[in-house]
mmCIF file of C-alpha atoms in Angstrom:
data_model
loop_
_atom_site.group_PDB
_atom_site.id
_atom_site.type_symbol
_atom_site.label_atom_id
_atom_site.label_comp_id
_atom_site.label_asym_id
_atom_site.label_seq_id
_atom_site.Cartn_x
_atom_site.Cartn_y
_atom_site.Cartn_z
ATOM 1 C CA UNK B 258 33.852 0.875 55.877
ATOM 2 C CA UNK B 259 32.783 -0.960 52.376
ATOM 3 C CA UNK B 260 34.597 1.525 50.752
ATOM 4 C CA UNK B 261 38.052 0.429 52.883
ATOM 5 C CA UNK B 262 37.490 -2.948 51.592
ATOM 6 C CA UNK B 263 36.618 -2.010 48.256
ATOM 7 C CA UNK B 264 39.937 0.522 48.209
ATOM 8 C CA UNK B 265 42.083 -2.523 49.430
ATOM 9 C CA UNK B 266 41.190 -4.853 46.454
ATOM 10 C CA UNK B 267 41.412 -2.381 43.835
ATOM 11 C CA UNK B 268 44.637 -0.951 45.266
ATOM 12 C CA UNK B 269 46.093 -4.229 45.486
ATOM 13 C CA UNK B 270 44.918 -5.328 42.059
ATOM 14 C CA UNK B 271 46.831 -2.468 40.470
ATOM 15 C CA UNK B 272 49.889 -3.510 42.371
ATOM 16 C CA UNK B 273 49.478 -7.489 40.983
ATOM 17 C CA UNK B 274 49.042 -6.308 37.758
ATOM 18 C CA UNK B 275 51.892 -4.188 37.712
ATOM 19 C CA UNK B 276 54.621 -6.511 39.190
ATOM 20 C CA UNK B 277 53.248 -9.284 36.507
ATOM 21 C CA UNK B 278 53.914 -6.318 33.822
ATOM 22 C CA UNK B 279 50.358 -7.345 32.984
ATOM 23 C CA UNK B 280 48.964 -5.008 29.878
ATOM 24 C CA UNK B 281 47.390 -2.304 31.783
ATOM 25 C CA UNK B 282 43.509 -1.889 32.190
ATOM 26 C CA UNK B 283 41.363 1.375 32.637
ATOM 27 C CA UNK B 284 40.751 1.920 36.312
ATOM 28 C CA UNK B 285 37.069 2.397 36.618
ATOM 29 C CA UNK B 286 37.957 4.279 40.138
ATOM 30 C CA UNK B 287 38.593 8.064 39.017
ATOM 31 C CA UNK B 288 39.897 8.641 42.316
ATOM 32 C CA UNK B 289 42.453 5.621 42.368
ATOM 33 C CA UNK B 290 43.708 6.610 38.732
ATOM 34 C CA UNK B 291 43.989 10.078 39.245
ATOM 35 C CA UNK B 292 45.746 10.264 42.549
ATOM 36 C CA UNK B 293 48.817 8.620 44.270
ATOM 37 C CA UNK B 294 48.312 5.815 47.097
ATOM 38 C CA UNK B 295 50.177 3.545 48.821
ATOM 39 C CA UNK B 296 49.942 -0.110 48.389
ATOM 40 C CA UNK B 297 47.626 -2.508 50.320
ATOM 41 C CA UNK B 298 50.397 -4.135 51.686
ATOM 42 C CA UNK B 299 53.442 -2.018 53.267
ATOM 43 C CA UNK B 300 56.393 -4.127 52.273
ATOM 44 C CA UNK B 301 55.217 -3.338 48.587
ATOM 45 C CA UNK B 302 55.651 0.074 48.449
ATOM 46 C CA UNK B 303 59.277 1.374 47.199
ATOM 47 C CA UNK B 304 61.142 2.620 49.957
ATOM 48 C CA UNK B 305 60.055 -0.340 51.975
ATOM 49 C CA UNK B 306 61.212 -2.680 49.139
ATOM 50 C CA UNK B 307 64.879 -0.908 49.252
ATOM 51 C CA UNK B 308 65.467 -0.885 52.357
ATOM 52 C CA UNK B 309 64.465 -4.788 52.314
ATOM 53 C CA UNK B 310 66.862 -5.601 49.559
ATOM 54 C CA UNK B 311 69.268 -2.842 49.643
ATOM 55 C CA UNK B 312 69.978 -2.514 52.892
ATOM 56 C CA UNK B 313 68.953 -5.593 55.030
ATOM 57 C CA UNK B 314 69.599 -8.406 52.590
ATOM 58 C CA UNK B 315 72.346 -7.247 50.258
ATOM 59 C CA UNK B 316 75.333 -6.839 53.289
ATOM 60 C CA UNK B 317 76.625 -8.324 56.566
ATOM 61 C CA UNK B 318 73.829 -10.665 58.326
ATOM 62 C CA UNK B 319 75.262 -10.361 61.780
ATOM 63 C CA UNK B 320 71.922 -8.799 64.129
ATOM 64 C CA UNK B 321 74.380 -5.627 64.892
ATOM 65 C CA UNK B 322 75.347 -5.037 61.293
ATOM 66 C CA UNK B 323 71.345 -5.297 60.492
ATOM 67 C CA UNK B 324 69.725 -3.369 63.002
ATOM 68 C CA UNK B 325 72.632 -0.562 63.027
ATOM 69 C CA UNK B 326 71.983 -0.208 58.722
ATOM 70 C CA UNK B 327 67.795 -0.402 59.362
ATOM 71 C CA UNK B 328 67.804 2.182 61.933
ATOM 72 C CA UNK B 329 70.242 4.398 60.394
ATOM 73 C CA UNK B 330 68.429 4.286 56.643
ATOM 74 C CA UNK B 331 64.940 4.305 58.389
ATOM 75 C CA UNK B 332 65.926 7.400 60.467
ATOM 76 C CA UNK B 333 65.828 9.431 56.947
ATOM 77 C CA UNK B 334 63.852 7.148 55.266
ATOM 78 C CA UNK B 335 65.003 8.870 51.961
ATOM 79 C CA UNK B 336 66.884 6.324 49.206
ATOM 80 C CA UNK B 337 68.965 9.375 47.909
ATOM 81 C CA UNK B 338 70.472 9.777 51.318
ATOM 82 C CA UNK B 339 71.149 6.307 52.291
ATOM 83 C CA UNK B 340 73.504 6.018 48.567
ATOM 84 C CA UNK B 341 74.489 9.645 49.461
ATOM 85 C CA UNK B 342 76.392 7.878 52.242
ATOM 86 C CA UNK B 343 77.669 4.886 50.390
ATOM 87 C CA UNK B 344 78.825 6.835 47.786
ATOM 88 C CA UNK B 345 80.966 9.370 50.514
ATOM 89 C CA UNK B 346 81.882 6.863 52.791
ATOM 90 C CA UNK B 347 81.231 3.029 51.743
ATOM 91 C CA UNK B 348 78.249 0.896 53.177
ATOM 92 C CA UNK B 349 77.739 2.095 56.529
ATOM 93 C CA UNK B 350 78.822 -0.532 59.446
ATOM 94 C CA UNK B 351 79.167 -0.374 62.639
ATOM 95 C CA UNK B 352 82.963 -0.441 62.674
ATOM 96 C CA UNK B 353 83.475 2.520 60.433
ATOM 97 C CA UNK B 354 79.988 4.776 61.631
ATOM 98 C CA UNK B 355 81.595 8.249 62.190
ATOM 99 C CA UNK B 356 78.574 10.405 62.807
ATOM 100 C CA UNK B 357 80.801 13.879 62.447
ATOM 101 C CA UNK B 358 81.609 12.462 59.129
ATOM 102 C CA UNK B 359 78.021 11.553 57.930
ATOM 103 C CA UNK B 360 76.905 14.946 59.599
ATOM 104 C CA UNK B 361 78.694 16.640 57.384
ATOM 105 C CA UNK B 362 78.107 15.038 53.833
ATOM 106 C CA UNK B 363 74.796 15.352 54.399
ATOM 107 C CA UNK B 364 75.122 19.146 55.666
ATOM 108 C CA UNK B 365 76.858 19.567 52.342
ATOM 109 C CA UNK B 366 73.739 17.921 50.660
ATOM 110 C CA UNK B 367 71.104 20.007 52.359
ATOM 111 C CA UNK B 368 73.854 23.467 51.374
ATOM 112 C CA UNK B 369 72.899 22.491 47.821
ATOM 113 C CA UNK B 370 69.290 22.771 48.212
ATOM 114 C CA UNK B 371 68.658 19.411 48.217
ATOM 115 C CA UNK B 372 66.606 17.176 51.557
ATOM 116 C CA UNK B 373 67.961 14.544 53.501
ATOM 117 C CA UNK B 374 65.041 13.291 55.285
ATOM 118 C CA UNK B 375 61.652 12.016 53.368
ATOM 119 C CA UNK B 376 58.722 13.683 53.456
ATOM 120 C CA UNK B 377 56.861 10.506 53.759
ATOM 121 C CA UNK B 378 56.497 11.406 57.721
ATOM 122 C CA UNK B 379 57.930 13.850 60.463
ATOM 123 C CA UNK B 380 60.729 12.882 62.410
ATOM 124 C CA UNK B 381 61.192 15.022 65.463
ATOM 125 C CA UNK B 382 64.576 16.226 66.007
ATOM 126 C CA UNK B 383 66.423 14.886 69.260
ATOM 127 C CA UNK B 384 68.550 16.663 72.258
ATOM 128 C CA UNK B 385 71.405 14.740 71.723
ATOM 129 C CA UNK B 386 72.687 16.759 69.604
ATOM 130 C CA UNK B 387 71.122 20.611 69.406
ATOM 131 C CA UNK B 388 72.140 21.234 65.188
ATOM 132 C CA UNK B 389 71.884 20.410 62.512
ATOM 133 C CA UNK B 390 68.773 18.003 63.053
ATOM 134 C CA UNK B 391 70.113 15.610 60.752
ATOM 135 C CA UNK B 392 73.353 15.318 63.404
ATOM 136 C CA UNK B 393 70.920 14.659 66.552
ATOM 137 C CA UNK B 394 70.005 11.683 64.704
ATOM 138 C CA UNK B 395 73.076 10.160 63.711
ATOM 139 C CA UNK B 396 74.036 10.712 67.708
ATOM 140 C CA UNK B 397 70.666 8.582 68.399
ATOM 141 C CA UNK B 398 72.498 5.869 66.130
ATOM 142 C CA UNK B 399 75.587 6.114 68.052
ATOM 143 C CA UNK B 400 73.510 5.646 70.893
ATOM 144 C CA UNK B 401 71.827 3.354 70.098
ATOM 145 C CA UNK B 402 74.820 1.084 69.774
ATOM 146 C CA UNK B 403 76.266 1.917 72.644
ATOM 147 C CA UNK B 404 73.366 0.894 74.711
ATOM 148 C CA UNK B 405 73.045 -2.992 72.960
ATOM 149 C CA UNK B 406 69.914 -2.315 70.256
ATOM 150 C CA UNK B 407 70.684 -5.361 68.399
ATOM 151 C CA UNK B 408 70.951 -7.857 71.676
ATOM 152 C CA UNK B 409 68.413 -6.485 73.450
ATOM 153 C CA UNK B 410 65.929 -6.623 70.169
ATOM 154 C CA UNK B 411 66.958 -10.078 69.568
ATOM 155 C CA UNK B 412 66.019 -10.798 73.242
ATOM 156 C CA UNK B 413 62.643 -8.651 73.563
ATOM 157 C CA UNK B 414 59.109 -10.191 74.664
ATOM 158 C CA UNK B 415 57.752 -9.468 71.085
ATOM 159 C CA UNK B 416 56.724 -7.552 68.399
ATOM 160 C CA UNK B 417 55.364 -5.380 71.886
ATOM 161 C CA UNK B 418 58.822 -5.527 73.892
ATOM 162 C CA UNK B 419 60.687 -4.854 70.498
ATOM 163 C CA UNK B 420 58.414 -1.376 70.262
ATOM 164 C CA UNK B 421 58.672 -0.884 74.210
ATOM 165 C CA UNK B 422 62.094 -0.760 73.723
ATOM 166 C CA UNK B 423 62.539 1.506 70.815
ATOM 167 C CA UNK B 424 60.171 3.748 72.181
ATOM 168 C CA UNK B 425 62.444 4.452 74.880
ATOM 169 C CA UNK B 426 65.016 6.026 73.213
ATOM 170 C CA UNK B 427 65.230 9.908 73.134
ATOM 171 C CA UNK B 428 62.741 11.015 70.201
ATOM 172 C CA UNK B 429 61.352 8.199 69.696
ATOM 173 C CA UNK B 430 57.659 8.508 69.672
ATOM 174 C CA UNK B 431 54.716 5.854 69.795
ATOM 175 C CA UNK B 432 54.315 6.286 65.762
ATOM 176 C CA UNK B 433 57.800 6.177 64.677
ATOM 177 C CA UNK B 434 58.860 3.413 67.632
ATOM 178 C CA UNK B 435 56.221 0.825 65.636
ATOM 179 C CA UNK B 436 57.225 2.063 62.349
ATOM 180 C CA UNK B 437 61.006 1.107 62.914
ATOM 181 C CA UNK B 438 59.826 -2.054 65.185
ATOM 182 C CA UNK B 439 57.979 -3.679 61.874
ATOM 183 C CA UNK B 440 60.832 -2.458 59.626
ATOM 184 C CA UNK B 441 63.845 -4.466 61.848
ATOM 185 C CA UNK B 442 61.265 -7.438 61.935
ATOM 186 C CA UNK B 443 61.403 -7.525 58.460
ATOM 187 C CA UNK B 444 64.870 -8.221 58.736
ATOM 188 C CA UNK B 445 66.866 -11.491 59.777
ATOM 189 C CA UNK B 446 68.004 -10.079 63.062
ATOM 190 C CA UNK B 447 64.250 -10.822 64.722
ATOM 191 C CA UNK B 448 61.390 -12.639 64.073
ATOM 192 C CA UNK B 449 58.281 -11.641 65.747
ATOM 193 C CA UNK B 450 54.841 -12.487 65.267
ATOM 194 C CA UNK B 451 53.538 -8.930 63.497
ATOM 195 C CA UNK B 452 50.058 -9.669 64.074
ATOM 196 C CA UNK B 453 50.587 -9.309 67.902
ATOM 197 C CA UNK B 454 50.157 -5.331 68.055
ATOM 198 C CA UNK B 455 49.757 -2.434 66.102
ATOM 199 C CA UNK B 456 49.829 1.594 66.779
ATOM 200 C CA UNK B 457 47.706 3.835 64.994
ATOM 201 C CA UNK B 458 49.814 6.932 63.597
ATOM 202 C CA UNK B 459 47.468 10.118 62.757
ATOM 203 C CA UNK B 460 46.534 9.083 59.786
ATOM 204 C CA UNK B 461 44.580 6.455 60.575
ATOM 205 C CA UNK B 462 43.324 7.667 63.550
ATOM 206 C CA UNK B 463 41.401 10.002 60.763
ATOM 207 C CA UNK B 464 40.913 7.011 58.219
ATOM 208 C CA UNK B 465 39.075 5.624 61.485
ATOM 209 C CA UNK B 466 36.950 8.313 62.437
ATOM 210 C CA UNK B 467 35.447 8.211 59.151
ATOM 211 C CA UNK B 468 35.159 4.764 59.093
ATOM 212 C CA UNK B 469 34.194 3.930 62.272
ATOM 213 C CA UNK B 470 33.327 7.140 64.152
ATOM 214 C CA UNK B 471 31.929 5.602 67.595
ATOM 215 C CA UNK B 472 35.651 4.310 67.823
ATOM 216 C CA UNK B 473 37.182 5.961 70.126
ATOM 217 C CA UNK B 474 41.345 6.862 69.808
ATOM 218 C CA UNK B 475 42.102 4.970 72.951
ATOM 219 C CA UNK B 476 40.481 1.512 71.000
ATOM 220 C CA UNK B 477 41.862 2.042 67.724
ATOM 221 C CA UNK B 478 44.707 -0.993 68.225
ATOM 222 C CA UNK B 479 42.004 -3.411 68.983
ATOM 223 C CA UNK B 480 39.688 -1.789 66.538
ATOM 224 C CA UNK B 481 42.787 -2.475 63.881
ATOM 225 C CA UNK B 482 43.321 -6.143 65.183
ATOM 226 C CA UNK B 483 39.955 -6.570 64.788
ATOM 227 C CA UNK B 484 39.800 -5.220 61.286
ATOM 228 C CA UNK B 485 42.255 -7.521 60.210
ATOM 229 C CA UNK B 486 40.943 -10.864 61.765
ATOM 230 C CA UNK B 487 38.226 -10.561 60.063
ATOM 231 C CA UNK B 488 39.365 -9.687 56.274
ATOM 232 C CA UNK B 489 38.285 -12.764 54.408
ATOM 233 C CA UNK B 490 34.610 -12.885 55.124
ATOM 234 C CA UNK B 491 34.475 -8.769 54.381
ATOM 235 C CA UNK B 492 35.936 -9.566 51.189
ATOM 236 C CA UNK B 493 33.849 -12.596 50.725
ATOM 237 C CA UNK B 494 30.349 -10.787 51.418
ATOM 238 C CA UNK B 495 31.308 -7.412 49.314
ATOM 239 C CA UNK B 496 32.314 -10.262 46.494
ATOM 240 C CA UNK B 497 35.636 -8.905 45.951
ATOM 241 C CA UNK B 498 38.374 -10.700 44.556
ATOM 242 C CA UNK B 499 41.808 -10.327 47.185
ATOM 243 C CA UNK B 500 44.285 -13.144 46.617
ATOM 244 C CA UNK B 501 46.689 -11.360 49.752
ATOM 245 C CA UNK B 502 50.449 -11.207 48.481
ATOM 246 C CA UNK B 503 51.211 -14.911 47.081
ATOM 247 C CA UNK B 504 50.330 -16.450 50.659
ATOM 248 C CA UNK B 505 50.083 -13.602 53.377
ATOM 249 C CA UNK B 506 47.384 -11.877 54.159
ATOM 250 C CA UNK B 507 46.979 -8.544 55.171
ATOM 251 C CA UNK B 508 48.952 -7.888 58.514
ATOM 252 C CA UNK B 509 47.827 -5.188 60.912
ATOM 253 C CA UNK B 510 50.746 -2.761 60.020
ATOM 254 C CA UNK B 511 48.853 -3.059 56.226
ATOM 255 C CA UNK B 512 45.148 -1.935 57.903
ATOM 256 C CA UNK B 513 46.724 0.654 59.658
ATOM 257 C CA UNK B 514 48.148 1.987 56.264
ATOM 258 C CA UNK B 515 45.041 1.195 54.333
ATOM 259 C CA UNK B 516 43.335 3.415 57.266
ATOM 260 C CA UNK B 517 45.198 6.018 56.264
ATOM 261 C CA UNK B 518 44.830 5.195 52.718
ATOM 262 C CA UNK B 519 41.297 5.628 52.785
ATOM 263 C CA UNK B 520 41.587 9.049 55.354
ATOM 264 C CA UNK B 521 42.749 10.272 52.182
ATOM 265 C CA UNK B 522 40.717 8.821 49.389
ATOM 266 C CA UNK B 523 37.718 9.718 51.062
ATOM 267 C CA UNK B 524 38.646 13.404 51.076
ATOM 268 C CA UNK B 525 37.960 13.342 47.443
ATOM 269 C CA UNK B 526 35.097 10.080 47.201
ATOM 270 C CA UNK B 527 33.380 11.500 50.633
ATOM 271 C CA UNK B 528 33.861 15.427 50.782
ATOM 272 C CA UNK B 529 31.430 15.470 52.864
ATOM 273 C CA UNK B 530 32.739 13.229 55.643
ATOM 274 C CA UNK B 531 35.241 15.209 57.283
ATOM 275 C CA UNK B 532 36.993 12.982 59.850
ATOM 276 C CA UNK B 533 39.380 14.224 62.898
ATOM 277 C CA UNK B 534 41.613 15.924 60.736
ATOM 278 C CA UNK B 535 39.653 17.918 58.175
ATOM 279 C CA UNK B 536 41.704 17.493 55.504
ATOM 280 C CA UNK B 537 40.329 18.124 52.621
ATOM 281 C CA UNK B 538 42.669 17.487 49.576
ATOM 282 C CA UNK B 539 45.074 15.116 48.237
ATOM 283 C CA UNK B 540 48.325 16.251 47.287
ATOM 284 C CA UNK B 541 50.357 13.532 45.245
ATOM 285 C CA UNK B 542 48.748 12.896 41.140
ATOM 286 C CA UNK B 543 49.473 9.161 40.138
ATOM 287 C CA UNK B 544 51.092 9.028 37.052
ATOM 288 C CA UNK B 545 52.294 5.458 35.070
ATOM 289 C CA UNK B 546 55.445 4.554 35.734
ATOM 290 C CA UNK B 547 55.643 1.040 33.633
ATOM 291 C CA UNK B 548 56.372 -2.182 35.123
ATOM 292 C CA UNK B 549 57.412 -2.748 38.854
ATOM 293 C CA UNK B 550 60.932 -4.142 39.281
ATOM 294 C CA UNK B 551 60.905 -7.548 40.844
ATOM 295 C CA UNK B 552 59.839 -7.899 44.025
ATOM 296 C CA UNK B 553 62.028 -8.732 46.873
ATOM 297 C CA UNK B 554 60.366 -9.999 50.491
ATOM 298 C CA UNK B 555 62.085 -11.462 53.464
ATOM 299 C CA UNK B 556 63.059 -14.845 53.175
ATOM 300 C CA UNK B 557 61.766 -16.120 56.036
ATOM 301 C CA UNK B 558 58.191 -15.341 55.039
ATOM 302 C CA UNK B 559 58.854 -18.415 52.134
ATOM 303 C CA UNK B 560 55.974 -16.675 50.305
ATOM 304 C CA UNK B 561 54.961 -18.558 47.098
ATOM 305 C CA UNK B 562 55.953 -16.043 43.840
ATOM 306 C CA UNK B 563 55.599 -17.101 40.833
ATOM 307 C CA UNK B 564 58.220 -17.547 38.410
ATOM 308 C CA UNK B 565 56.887 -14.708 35.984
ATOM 309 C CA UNK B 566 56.936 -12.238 38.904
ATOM 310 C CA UNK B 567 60.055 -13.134 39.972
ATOM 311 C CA UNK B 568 61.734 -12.218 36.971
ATOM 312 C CA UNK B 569 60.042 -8.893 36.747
ATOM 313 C CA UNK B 570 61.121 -5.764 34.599
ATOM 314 C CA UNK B 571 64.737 -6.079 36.873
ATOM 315 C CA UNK B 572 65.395 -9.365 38.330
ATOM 316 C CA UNK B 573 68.550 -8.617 39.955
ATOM 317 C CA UNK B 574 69.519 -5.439 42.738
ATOM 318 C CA UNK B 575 68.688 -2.125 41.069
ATOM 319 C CA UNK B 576 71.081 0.302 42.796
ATOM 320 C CA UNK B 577 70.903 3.745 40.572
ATOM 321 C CA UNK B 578 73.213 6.011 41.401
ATOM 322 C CA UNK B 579 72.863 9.363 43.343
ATOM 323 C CA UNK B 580 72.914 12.510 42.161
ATOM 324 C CA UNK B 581 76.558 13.111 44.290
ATOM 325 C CA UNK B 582 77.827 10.265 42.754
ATOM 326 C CA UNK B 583 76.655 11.782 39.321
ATOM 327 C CA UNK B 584 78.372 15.063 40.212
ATOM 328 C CA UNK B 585 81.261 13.030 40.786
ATOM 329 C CA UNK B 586 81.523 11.064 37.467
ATOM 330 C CA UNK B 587 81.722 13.968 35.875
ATOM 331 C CA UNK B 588 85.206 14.895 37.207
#
């Protein structure tokens, strides 16, 4: 459990140092410089800060519009595809959504060897619609609409209601049904409080059972909750250094992430500690990728970044373009 703690400040202090385009320093971790991790806190970490800017901020702020463009993007939660369909068939809105016509652009994608879904995490397939996957999910869009998503989030008892609700759409499972929940709260069509709940996805479950292993799976939400009350005095007796992200501190939805963080660091730092999963190697190599771009966070957290952040390597939108639209050009 020290080492969860210690993992979070280092993590994070490669992130601050990075978005500063601070002069890089050796990382005396051999595990954190050698292999790829997710940052301490989820709204940091690429895709995240896309779909924040790209997709929730940068268009139409009506709640429909909003939710209709967050599910949609976070149903593939791949960058490529979400320009794939701007570039075929203009920002997607709820006016023009034609899933036959996304089903088949990105049919045509996945014809030229290329994936439309991220390999970040699994997303079942749904019934609605029996093939291609990638169609049964642009149906659970269309459904989605039809059945009021945006008023009825808007109206939901919570951060709790909000995943109640989600999770009761066809394919939606516990894991996915938070994920999606924290994402639209990120956006300006809700406002929840997102320390109210939490779901542990497998990862964590693991990154728990290593940490904690008289936890049982049934207590891992208040095991989380209580994780994350408690942050500042575990940093303050280990004597590390965690300044949180200019004003927030670490939300649930970040210890659940840092759980599974640390399911995987440990596979290489703790061999010997084998968890519920019994995974034993990490897959993704870190390699430098210069400074961040600037950072981009919802407005309504009025977090306090610093000027020199804020301008970053790219201070405005970076939209590159696709490879389709590439193919395109060149015509």
């Amino acid at each position: 459990m020290d080492a969860y703690w210690r993992f979070a400040a280092a993590r994070h202090d490669l992130y601050l140092r990075r978005v500063a385009a601070l002069p890089p320093v050796p990382c005396p971790d051999p595990v954190l410089s050698r292999y790829r991790f997710t940052n301490a806190f989820r709204v940091c970490d690429r895709v995240s800060q896309y779909l924040v800017r790209e997709v929730q901020y940068a268009h139409d702020q009506s709640a429909e519009e909003v939710v209709f463009r967050t599910v949609l993007f976070k149903l593939f939660n791949k960058i490529d595809t979400w320009e794939l369909l701007c570039d075929g068939l203009g920002v997607p809105s709820v006016r023009s959504f034609d899933p036959a016509a996304a089903s088949a652009l990105l049919s045509e994608e996945q014809r030229q060897g290329r994936a439309v879904y991220s390999a970040a995490y699994i997303v079942p397939p749904v019934s609605l619609y029996p093939t291609p996957k990638h169609r049964g999910h642009l149906e659970l869009v269309a459904l989605m609409l039809d059945n009021g998503l945006a008023e009825k989030a808007r109206g939901a008892d919570g951060l709790r209601g909000l995943y109640r609700l989600l999770k009761s759409f066809p394919g939606m499972g516990p894991f996915l049904a938070f994920q999606l929940a924290i994402d639209l709260n990120y956006s300006s069509a809700v406002d929840f409080d997102e320390a109210e709940c939490v779901v542990a996805g497998p990862g964590a479950l693991d990154g728990i059972s290593k940490c904690s292993p008289e936890t049982h799976p049934r207590d891992a939400e208040r095991f989380i909750v209580d994780v994350c009350a408690r942050q500042e005095d575990e940093f303050a007796r280990l004597g590390l250094e965690f300044p949180g992200l200019f004003g927030r501190r670490l939300q649930p939805i970040d210890c659940q992430n840092l759980f599974c963080e640390i399911s995987k660091y440990s596979r290489v730092a703790f061999p010997d500690v084998a968890g519920v999963a019994g995974r034993t190697r990490i897959k993704q190599r870190y390699s430098a990728a210069g400074p961040l771009p600037a950072p981009f966070f919802p407005p309504k957290w009025g977090l306090d970044v610093p000027a020199a952040v804020r301008g970053g390597a790219a201070a405005a939108p970076v939209r590159r373009p696709t490879r389709r639209a590439a193919e395109l050009a060149l015509f």
